Amino acid sequence: MLREWKLKEIVLMSILGVVFAFIYLGFYFFGQGLRNALMPFGLAPFGYELIFGIWFIVSIVAAYIIRKKGAAFWSELIAGTVQVLVGSPAGPQLIISAAIQGLGAEAAFAATKWKNYSLWVLVAAGMSAALFSYAWGWFQSGLAALPAGLIIATLLVRLASGALLAGVLGKWISDQLAKTGVLRGYALGKVKQNGRIRKAS
């Protein structure tokens, strides 16, 4: 799969994976604090769900910028692996979680044969990653033990978080990077450049 990639694309994907690994790690502790803050109100299960989409964002950013098969999966896997290497409290199983989340996002791009990177596809990728991660959590994190109403509520919140924090925010971050010109040699940068040329002509 990566044989079709340019070296600079692999390097960028790796950099994104490492950078977001530290962002993810920071949000792990933020989520714990949010969970503790919601506990007195009986809403502790929503602590992480509200921000869960942030843990899918690198897959959206990498795929949107590079636009090649595997970008969503590999970037997420790199981010998960780096978190484990720097000592994430989640432990080695985090690598499996990252792979599953990456597969979820990749599935949305695969459905378009890696040809459509519109906002709605990015949102779908964030929601797909959320759905895949929830299915994994059903077995790994004990979500199956929650009351039916809470299962539905937490799933809906995670889907919304994936749509907004991964899909919408991921696109916005990527577009802002493209505006600086640092992505000129990548697929997103070329699309933006062509768009500017057409508007000027």
PDB file of C-alpha atoms in Angstrom:
ATOM      1  CA  MET A   1       0.000   0.000   0.000  1.00  0.00           C
ATOM      2  CA  LEU A   2       2.731   2.484   1.011  1.00  0.00           C
ATOM      3  CA  ARG A   3       4.740   1.573  -2.082  1.00  0.00           C
ATOM      4  CA  GLU A   4       2.502   4.003  -4.001  1.00  0.00           C
ATOM      5  CA  TRP A   5       3.422   6.830  -1.639  1.00  0.00           C
ATOM      6  CA  LYS A   6       6.100   9.466  -2.001  1.00  0.00           C
ATOM      7  CA  LEU A   7       8.687   9.678   0.767  1.00  0.00           C
ATOM      8  CA  LYS A   8       7.531  13.156   1.768  1.00  0.00           C
ATOM      9  CA  GLU A   9       3.975  11.837   2.227  1.00  0.00           C
ATOM     10  CA  ILE A  10       5.181   9.079   4.538  1.00  0.00           C
ATOM     11  CA  VAL A  11       7.249  11.601   6.480  1.00  0.00           C
ATOM     12  CA  LEU A  12       4.311  13.993   6.844  1.00  0.00           C
ATOM     13  CA  MET A  13       1.989  11.211   7.956  1.00  0.00           C
ATOM     14  CA  SER A  14       4.548  10.108  10.556  1.00  0.00           C
ATOM     15  CA  ILE A  15       4.974  13.661  11.839  1.00  0.00           C
ATOM     16  CA  LEU A  16       1.215  14.070  12.135  1.00  0.00           C
ATOM     17  CA  GLY A  17       0.981  10.764  13.997  1.00  0.00           C
ATOM     18  CA  VAL A  18       3.626  11.822  16.520  1.00  0.00           C
ATOM     19  CA  VAL A  19       2.234  15.337  17.030  1.00  0.00           C
ATOM     20  CA  PHE A  20      -1.308  14.112  17.566  1.00  0.00           C
ATOM     21  CA  ALA A  21      -0.085  11.337  19.862  1.00  0.00           C
ATOM     22  CA  PHE A  22       0.900  14.001  22.389  1.00  0.00           C
ATOM     23  CA  ILE A  23      -2.347  15.885  21.811  1.00  0.00           C
ATOM     24  CA  TYR A  24      -4.261  12.650  22.399  1.00  0.00           C
ATOM     25  CA  LEU A  25      -2.310  12.006  25.590  1.00  0.00           C
ATOM     26  CA  GLY A  26      -3.179  15.466  26.887  1.00  0.00           C
ATOM     27  CA  PHE A  27      -6.848  14.891  26.173  1.00  0.00           C
ATOM     28  CA  TYR A  28      -6.708  11.578  28.060  1.00  0.00           C
ATOM     29  CA  PHE A  29      -6.031  13.517  31.264  1.00  0.00           C
ATOM     30  CA  PHE A  30      -8.472  16.278  30.298  1.00  0.00           C
ATOM     31  CA  GLY A  31     -11.159  13.622  29.809  1.00  0.00           C
ATOM     32  CA  GLN A  32     -10.418  12.185  33.230  1.00  0.00           C
ATOM     33  CA  GLY A  33     -10.915  15.608  34.774  1.00  0.00           C
ATOM     34  CA  LEU A  34     -14.127  16.123  32.835  1.00  0.00           C
ATOM     35  CA  ARG A  35     -15.366  12.718  33.941  1.00  0.00           C
ATOM     36  CA  ASN A  36     -14.663  13.570  37.598  1.00  0.00           C
ATOM     37  CA  ALA A  37     -16.422  16.922  37.228  1.00  0.00           C
ATOM     38  CA  LEU A  38     -19.551  15.259  35.829  1.00  0.00           C
ATOM     39  CA  MET A  39     -19.587  12.453  38.390  1.00  0.00           C
ATOM     40  CA  PRO A  40     -21.624  14.325  41.060  1.00  0.00           C
ATOM     41  CA  PHE A  41     -24.358  14.840  38.475  1.00  0.00           C
ATOM     42  CA  GLY A  42     -24.463  11.182  37.485  1.00  0.00           C
ATOM     43  CA  LEU A  43     -23.034  11.991  34.053  1.00  0.00           C
ATOM     44  CA  ALA A  44     -19.559  10.500  34.453  1.00  0.00           C
ATOM     45  CA  PRO A  45     -19.979   8.112  31.454  1.00  0.00           C
ATOM     46  CA  PHE A  46     -20.210  11.178  29.199  1.00  0.00           C
ATOM     47  CA  GLY A  47     -16.890  12.622  30.339  1.00  0.00           C
ATOM     48  CA  TYR A  48     -14.854  10.974  27.637  1.00  0.00           C
ATOM     49  CA  GLU A  49     -17.709  10.662  25.137  1.00  0.00           C
ATOM     50  CA  LEU A  50     -17.988  14.441  24.742  1.00  0.00           C
ATOM     51  CA  ILE A  51     -14.404  14.669  23.514  1.00  0.00           C
ATOM     52  CA  PHE A  52     -13.963  11.190  22.019  1.00  0.00           C
ATOM     53  CA  GLY A  53     -13.835  12.556  18.487  1.00  0.00           C
ATOM     54  CA  ILE A  54     -10.482  14.193  19.181  1.00  0.00           C
ATOM     55  CA  TRP A  55      -8.903  10.712  19.160  1.00  0.00           C
ATOM     56  CA  PHE A  56      -9.898  10.215  15.518  1.00  0.00           C
ATOM     57  CA  ILE A  57      -8.737  13.572  14.222  1.00  0.00           C
ATOM     58  CA  VAL A  58      -5.308  12.571  12.896  1.00  0.00           C
ATOM     59  CA  SER A  59      -6.922  10.002  10.606  1.00  0.00           C
ATOM     60  CA  ILE A  60      -9.102  12.741   9.111  1.00  0.00           C
ATOM     61  CA  VAL A  61      -6.293  15.288   8.825  1.00  0.00           C
ATOM     62  CA  ALA A  62      -3.830  12.851   7.238  1.00  0.00           C
ATOM     63  CA  ALA A  63      -6.378  11.451   4.789  1.00  0.00           C
ATOM     64  CA  TYR A  64      -7.660  14.905   3.801  1.00  0.00           C
ATOM     65  CA  ILE A  65      -4.154  16.262   3.186  1.00  0.00           C
ATOM     66  CA  ILE A  66      -2.489  13.242   1.539  1.00  0.00           C
ATOM     67  CA  ARG A  67      -5.533  11.641  -0.147  1.00  0.00           C
ATOM     68  CA  LYS A  68      -4.119   8.159  -0.539  1.00  0.00           C
ATOM     69  CA  LYS A  69      -5.276   4.722   0.504  1.00  0.00           C
ATOM     70  CA  GLY A  70      -4.231   3.897   4.058  1.00  0.00           C
ATOM     71  CA  ALA A  71      -3.551   7.444   5.285  1.00  0.00           C
ATOM     72  CA  ALA A  72      -6.361   7.336   7.855  1.00  0.00           C
ATOM     73  CA  PHE A  73      -5.398   3.905   9.186  1.00  0.00           C
ATOM     74  CA  TRP A  74      -1.623   4.307   9.373  1.00  0.00           C
ATOM     75  CA  SER A  75      -1.664   7.790  10.893  1.00  0.00           C
ATOM     76  CA  GLU A  76      -4.006   6.625  13.651  1.00  0.00           C
ATOM     77  CA  LEU A  77      -1.896   3.536  14.290  1.00  0.00           C
ATOM     78  CA  ILE A  78       1.273   5.636  14.545  1.00  0.00           C
ATOM     79  CA  ALA A  79      -0.417   7.989  17.009  1.00  0.00           C
ATOM     80  CA  GLY A  80      -1.559   5.072  19.167  1.00  0.00           C
ATOM     81  CA  THR A  81       1.848   3.399  19.114  1.00  0.00           C
ATOM     82  CA  VAL A  82       3.664   6.600  20.075  1.00  0.00           C
ATOM     83  CA  GLN A  83       1.281   7.119  22.994  1.00  0.00           C
ATOM     84  CA  VAL A  84       2.141   3.668  24.302  1.00  0.00           C
ATOM     85  CA  LEU A  85       5.879   4.276  23.845  1.00  0.00           C
ATOM     86  CA  VAL A  86       5.762   7.503  25.866  1.00  0.00           C
ATOM     87  CA  GLY A  87       3.850   5.795  28.664  1.00  0.00           C
ATOM     88  CA  SER A  88       0.124   6.293  28.153  1.00  0.00           C
ATOM     89  CA  PRO A  89      -1.902   5.051  31.173  1.00  0.00           C
ATOM     90  CA  ALA A  90      -4.126   3.211  28.678  1.00  0.00           C
ATOM     91  CA  GLY A  91      -1.362   0.649  28.094  1.00  0.00           C
ATOM     92  CA  PRO A  92      -0.489  -1.487  25.046  1.00  0.00           C
ATOM     93  CA  GLN A  93      -4.131  -2.242  24.219  1.00  0.00           C
ATOM     94  CA  LEU A  94      -4.246   1.347  22.989  1.00  0.00           C
ATOM     95  CA  ILE A  95      -2.490   0.187  19.821  1.00  0.00           C
ATOM     96  CA  ILE A  96      -5.420  -2.128  19.060  1.00  0.00           C
ATOM     97  CA  SER A  97      -7.898   0.672  19.769  1.00  0.00           C
ATOM     98  CA  ALA A  98      -5.991   3.010  17.440  1.00  0.00           C
ATOM     99  CA  ALA A  99      -5.965   0.419  14.668  1.00  0.00           C
ATOM    100  CA  ILE A 100      -9.720  -0.109  14.978  1.00  0.00           C
ATOM    101  CA  GLN A 101     -10.398   3.637  14.969  1.00  0.00           C
ATOM    102  CA  GLY A 102      -8.165   4.033  11.923  1.00  0.00           C
ATOM    103  CA  LEU A 103     -10.006   1.246  10.135  1.00  0.00           C
ATOM    104  CA  GLY A 104     -13.302   2.950  10.924  1.00  0.00           C
ATOM    105  CA  ALA A 105     -12.189   6.218   9.369  1.00  0.00           C
ATOM    106  CA  GLU A 106     -10.554   4.425   6.432  1.00  0.00           C
ATOM    107  CA  ALA A 107     -13.824   2.613   5.699  1.00  0.00           C
ATOM    108  CA  ALA A 108     -15.567   5.905   4.878  1.00  0.00           C
ATOM    109  CA  PHE A 109     -12.870   6.911   2.405  1.00  0.00           C
ATOM    110  CA  ALA A 110     -12.819   3.411   0.940  1.00  0.00           C
ATOM    111  CA  ALA A 111     -16.560   3.723   0.274  1.00  0.00           C
ATOM    112  CA  THR A 112     -15.736   6.548  -2.143  1.00  0.00           C
ATOM    113  CA  LYS A 113     -12.725   4.628  -3.527  1.00  0.00           C
ATOM    114  CA  TRP A 114     -10.539   7.337  -1.976  1.00  0.00           C
ATOM    115  CA  LYS A 115     -11.816   9.929  -4.470  1.00  0.00           C
ATOM    116  CA  ASN A 116     -14.118  12.135  -2.393  1.00  0.00           C
ATOM    117  CA  TYR A 117     -12.780  14.314   0.430  1.00  0.00           C
ATOM    118  CA  SER A 118     -15.721  16.654   0.866  1.00  0.00           C
ATOM    119  CA  LEU A 119     -16.811  17.816   4.304  1.00  0.00           C
ATOM    120  CA  TRP A 120     -19.584  15.228   4.421  1.00  0.00           C
ATOM    121  CA  VAL A 121     -17.182  12.368   3.739  1.00  0.00           C
ATOM    122  CA  LEU A 122     -14.856  13.669   6.462  1.00  0.00           C
ATOM    123  CA  VAL A 123     -17.820  13.849   8.853  1.00  0.00           C
ATOM    124  CA  ALA A 124     -18.811  10.306   7.849  1.00  0.00           C
ATOM    125  CA  ALA A 125     -15.230   9.164   8.505  1.00  0.00           C
ATOM    126  CA  GLY A 126     -15.340  10.661  11.993  1.00  0.00           C
ATOM    127  CA  MET A 127     -18.656   8.977  12.709  1.00  0.00           C
ATOM    128  CA  SER A 128     -17.467   5.670  11.277  1.00  0.00           C
ATOM    129  CA  ALA A 129     -14.391   5.790  13.515  1.00  0.00           C
ATOM    130  CA  ALA A 130     -16.723   6.482  16.448  1.00  0.00           C
ATOM    131  CA  LEU A 131     -18.906   3.520  15.559  1.00  0.00           C
ATOM    132  CA  PHE A 132     -15.943   1.155  15.176  1.00  0.00           C
ATOM    133  CA  SER A 133     -14.444   2.353  18.457  1.00  0.00           C
ATOM    134  CA  TYR A 134     -17.761   1.901  20.256  1.00  0.00           C
ATOM    135  CA  ALA A 135     -18.069  -1.645  18.932  1.00  0.00           C
ATOM    136  CA  TRP A 136     -14.578  -2.383  20.264  1.00  0.00           C
ATOM    137  CA  GLY A 137     -15.423  -0.745  23.588  1.00  0.00           C
ATOM    138  CA  TRP A 138     -18.524  -2.924  23.802  1.00  0.00           C
ATOM    139  CA  PHE A 139     -16.226  -5.877  24.456  1.00  0.00           C
ATOM    140  CA  GLN A 140     -13.076  -4.254  25.784  1.00  0.00           C
ATOM    141  CA  SER A 141     -14.392  -1.480  28.050  1.00  0.00           C
ATOM    142  CA  GLY A 142     -17.560  -3.032  29.407  1.00  0.00           C
ATOM    143  CA  LEU A 143     -19.994  -0.797  27.532  1.00  0.00           C
ATOM    144  CA  ALA A 144     -22.313  -3.779  27.218  1.00  0.00           C
ATOM    145  CA  ALA A 145     -22.939  -3.580  30.980  1.00  0.00           C
ATOM    146  CA  LEU A 146     -24.511  -0.108  30.740  1.00  0.00           C
ATOM    147  CA  PRO A 147     -28.308   0.313  30.834  1.00  0.00           C
ATOM    148  CA  ALA A 148     -29.885   0.368  27.363  1.00  0.00           C
ATOM    149  CA  GLY A 149     -30.781   4.056  27.562  1.00  0.00           C
ATOM    150  CA  LEU A 150     -27.236   4.998  28.532  1.00  0.00           C
ATOM    151  CA  ILE A 151     -25.813   2.878  25.722  1.00  0.00           C
ATOM    152  CA  ILE A 152     -27.907   4.743  23.169  1.00  0.00           C
ATOM    153  CA  ALA A 153     -27.091   8.133  24.699  1.00  0.00           C
ATOM    154  CA  THR A 154     -23.329   7.566  24.904  1.00  0.00           C
ATOM    155  CA  LEU A 155     -23.237   6.166  21.368  1.00  0.00           C
ATOM    156  CA  LEU A 156     -25.071   9.201  19.993  1.00  0.00           C
ATOM    157  CA  VAL A 157     -22.743  11.578  21.846  1.00  0.00           C
ATOM    158  CA  ARG A 158     -19.683   9.721  20.537  1.00  0.00           C
ATOM    159  CA  LEU A 159     -21.022   9.848  16.977  1.00  0.00           C
ATOM    160  CA  ALA A 160     -21.628  13.590  17.296  1.00  0.00           C
ATOM    161  CA  SER A 161     -18.170  14.078  18.762  1.00  0.00           C
ATOM    162  CA  GLY A 162     -16.620  12.119  15.898  1.00  0.00           C
ATOM    163  CA  ALA A 163     -18.518  14.194  13.359  1.00  0.00           C
ATOM    164  CA  LEU A 164     -17.579  17.545  14.898  1.00  0.00           C
ATOM    165  CA  LEU A 165     -14.188  17.122  16.589  1.00  0.00           C
ATOM    166  CA  ALA A 166     -12.746  14.772  13.968  1.00  0.00           C
ATOM    167  CA  GLY A 167     -14.624  15.585  10.761  1.00  0.00           C
ATOM    168  CA  VAL A 168     -15.368  19.304  10.957  1.00  0.00           C
ATOM    169  CA  LEU A 169     -12.414  20.351  13.137  1.00  0.00           C
ATOM    170  CA  GLY A 170     -10.031  18.100  11.204  1.00  0.00           C
ATOM    171  CA  LYS A 171     -11.007  19.781   7.939  1.00  0.00           C
ATOM    172  CA  TRP A 172     -10.681  23.239   9.447  1.00  0.00           C
ATOM    173  CA  ILE A 173      -7.198  22.561  10.836  1.00  0.00           C
ATOM    174  CA  SER A 174      -6.051  21.125   7.503  1.00  0.00           C
ATOM    175  CA  ASP A 175      -7.472  24.060   5.547  1.00  0.00           C
ATOM    176  CA  GLN A 176      -5.706  26.520   7.842  1.00  0.00           C
ATOM    177  CA  LEU A 177      -2.414  24.695   7.290  1.00  0.00           C
ATOM    178  CA  ALA A 178      -3.008  24.783   3.537  1.00  0.00           C
ATOM    179  CA  LYS A 179      -3.475  28.556   3.666  1.00  0.00           C
ATOM    180  CA  THR A 180       0.058  28.969   5.030  1.00  0.00           C
ATOM    181  CA  GLY A 181       1.497  27.307   1.923  1.00  0.00           C
ATOM    182  CA  VAL A 182       3.271  24.494   3.805  1.00  0.00           C
ATOM    183  CA  LEU A 183       1.139  21.881   2.024  1.00  0.00           C
ATOM    184  CA  ARG A 184       1.913  23.015  -1.527  1.00  0.00           C
ATOM    185  CA  GLY A 185       3.547  19.701  -2.389  1.00  0.00           C
ATOM    186  CA  TYR A 186       0.647  17.586  -1.121  1.00  0.00           C
ATOM    187  CA  ALA A 187      -2.738  16.718  -2.592  1.00  0.00           C
ATOM    188  CA  LEU A 188      -4.716  19.210  -0.485  1.00  0.00           C
ATOM    189  CA  GLY A 189      -2.309  22.029  -1.288  1.00  0.00           C
ATOM    190  CA  LYS A 190      -2.596  21.313  -5.001  1.00  0.00           C
ATOM    191  CA  VAL A 191      -6.408  21.273  -4.837  1.00  0.00           C
ATOM    192  CA  LYS A 192      -6.412  24.635  -3.050  1.00  0.00           C
ATOM    193  CA  GLN A 193      -3.927  26.074  -5.532  1.00  0.00           C
ATOM    194  CA  ASN A 194      -5.977  24.916  -8.528  1.00  0.00           C
ATOM    195  CA  GLY A 195      -9.082  26.420  -6.952  1.00  0.00           C
ATOM    196  CA  ARG A 196      -7.346  29.786  -6.580  1.00  0.00           C
ATOM    197  CA  ILE A 197      -6.158  29.656 -10.189  1.00  0.00           C
ATOM    198  CA  ARG A 198      -9.682  28.963 -11.455  1.00  0.00           C
ATOM    199  CA  LYS A 199     -11.113  31.824  -9.412  1.00  0.00           C
ATOM    200  CA  ALA A 200      -8.470  34.187 -10.758  1.00  0.00           C
ATOM    201  CA  SER A 201      -9.054  33.229 -14.403  1.00  0.00           C
TER     202      SER A 201
END
